């Protein structure tokens, strides 16, 4: 889109300009509003996730430290129980080889400075240490508390942090060598390892850089074992030196006491140089809390990470909104051009449609006039034809009776067929006139119902009895079918099956004569379209839940053609070559005038059809 066409687009239609401005302003304003509302919750959510991760990390480190210390203790126990150590063969090559093997095994998983063997006086008699390191064989270490504690308790000991002779902070782990004889148990020395503190805990996390997340460890006496500030290592946390540095922070002091006593704890607190997130977890040795592991994170680093994530999301969302706005503006421009083209086509088409509508209005008026004239003619014809038809019926009946009295007369015999034809044609003409009259009354809403209360079940039963009586008298039901110029007679044996479920009275209020006409129409249809050896079934169902009675009439005939079925109850729709196609239309109008419904369908087994109607039950 060139610049000229773009400017012409915006200057062509003020409403388009306003729409474009709104499309730009509303999404961006909504974006900034929602961004401010959601960023706080997002920040809190990410921070909480970081907090949970740090708690899990503290627990994992504590578990790992506990496992490593217990593993060293179990190996010292195995070493102290070995035969060469128990026999105190301290200077033999076998003992040295044994200590050397255990040193390699322990050092493969945990960094240790040396593995040593002391006699009962605390003198080092054998040690394994890296080359080029000071050898302390022959040195008396009885001045160390952990040496005497091992001797006095006859139990393994983990020492407090101490400053080695070389100036490095260490902890020692010892296991007593106990001899058992007839006099009882007596102390015969110990085996132990010296663990450099920094190397040991550096494996689990950062212990040097205080500006980022770091690891701090305290022992069960609240002495600082590991910390990025070297001057704090070895200092009791609750003494003045450390408390001056922490500002006597009561929240932090409570955290330290809680974790060193054996309970995990998390705290966010203000420190001298910023806010901190501190998660602590105890390390249990032999069922007692020996160390407390703390992961400390400056919250500024967490928020910095969170802000980076939010900033990336913000830029992505803003880019998406700008892209959508550009696409929408382009779409508006395109639609405006299309709309201009369509507007011209619509105006042209509107003019054409107005001309067509004018012609249609004239045509509709002419059709209405023609329809009114047709109805008026049908109504008049129905009225005017009733009297002459009645006369024809009367005179044809007189002729039949006269001819019957003179049946032996040749003249009477000669005109017998003609008189019968006149009688039949008069009756058919009367039926047609009656149908036309009924249609005229229904179309003009002039149907007058002679309403009364009657039992529909009895009405149907009487009608069925009439059909059955005709069957009994003639044995066969006959009807004439017009086929070109010939007249054929097709015989039907009718077997009516009448069902009433549940057995009860079915009182309705309506015109019994008109409803009988509906039943007759439906039964005649069933008879007309059934095969030889046909069967017509009539069923009454009383639906007490909907306060109505349902009547169905089924046959085993040819069924209803799918093209005819949707139009079955409209005027002049026929299923055969005979008839005017009005009986079902009249039946529908009569049922609806009684507040009911009528329907038809083909049977599910593919044989024959079922017609049915419903009527409201009379309310008590």
PDB file of C-alpha atoms in Angstrom, residues 9 36 66 68 110 123 143 156 188-189 206 235 331 333 368 473 540 554 568 579 583 598-599 607:
ATOM      1  CA  UNK A   9      -7.978   5.960   2.936  1.00  0.00           C
ATOM      2  CA  UNK A  36       0.326  -3.785  35.778  1.00  0.00           C
ATOM      3  CA  UNK A  66      23.975 -36.862  56.295  1.00  0.00           C
ATOM      4  CA  UNK A  68      28.158 -38.923  53.253  1.00  0.00           C
ATOM      5  CA  UNK A 110      34.458 -37.443  50.258  1.00  0.00           C
ATOM      6  CA  UNK A 123      49.784 -40.870  69.917  1.00  0.00           C
ATOM      7  CA  UNK A 143      45.163 -32.454  73.772  1.00  0.00           C
ATOM      8  CA  UNK A 156      32.314 -42.674  67.482  1.00  0.00           C
ATOM      9  CA  UNK A 188      42.868 -49.823  72.677  1.00  0.00           C
ATOM     10  CA  UNK A 189      43.071 -46.700  70.469  1.00  0.00           C
ATOM     11  CA  UNK A 206      28.825 -21.822  46.770  1.00  0.00           C
ATOM     12  CA  UNK A 235      32.679 -18.102  65.648  1.00  0.00           C
ATOM     13  CA  UNK A 331      -7.892  -5.466   7.094  1.00  0.00           C
ATOM     14  CA  UNK A 333      -8.253  -0.656   4.656  1.00  0.00           C
ATOM     15  CA  UNK A 368     -54.943 -11.809  -3.714  1.00  0.00           C
ATOM     16  CA  UNK A 473     -72.549 -58.835   4.971  1.00  0.00           C
ATOM     17  CA  UNK A 540     -55.930 -45.744  21.614  1.00  0.00           C
ATOM     18  CA  UNK A 554     -51.774 -48.463  10.908  1.00  0.00           C
ATOM     19  CA  UNK A 568     -49.286 -34.872   2.959  1.00  0.00           C
ATOM     20  CA  UNK A 579     -59.860 -38.198  -5.248  1.00  0.00           C
ATOM     21  CA  UNK A 583     -59.508 -35.355   2.856  1.00  0.00           C
ATOM     22  CA  UNK A 598     -52.104 -34.966  13.422  1.00  0.00           C
ATOM     23  CA  UNK A 599     -49.169 -36.755  11.802  1.00  0.00           C
ATOM     24  CA  UNK A 607     -44.419 -52.265   5.469  1.00  0.00           C
TER      25      UNK A 607
END
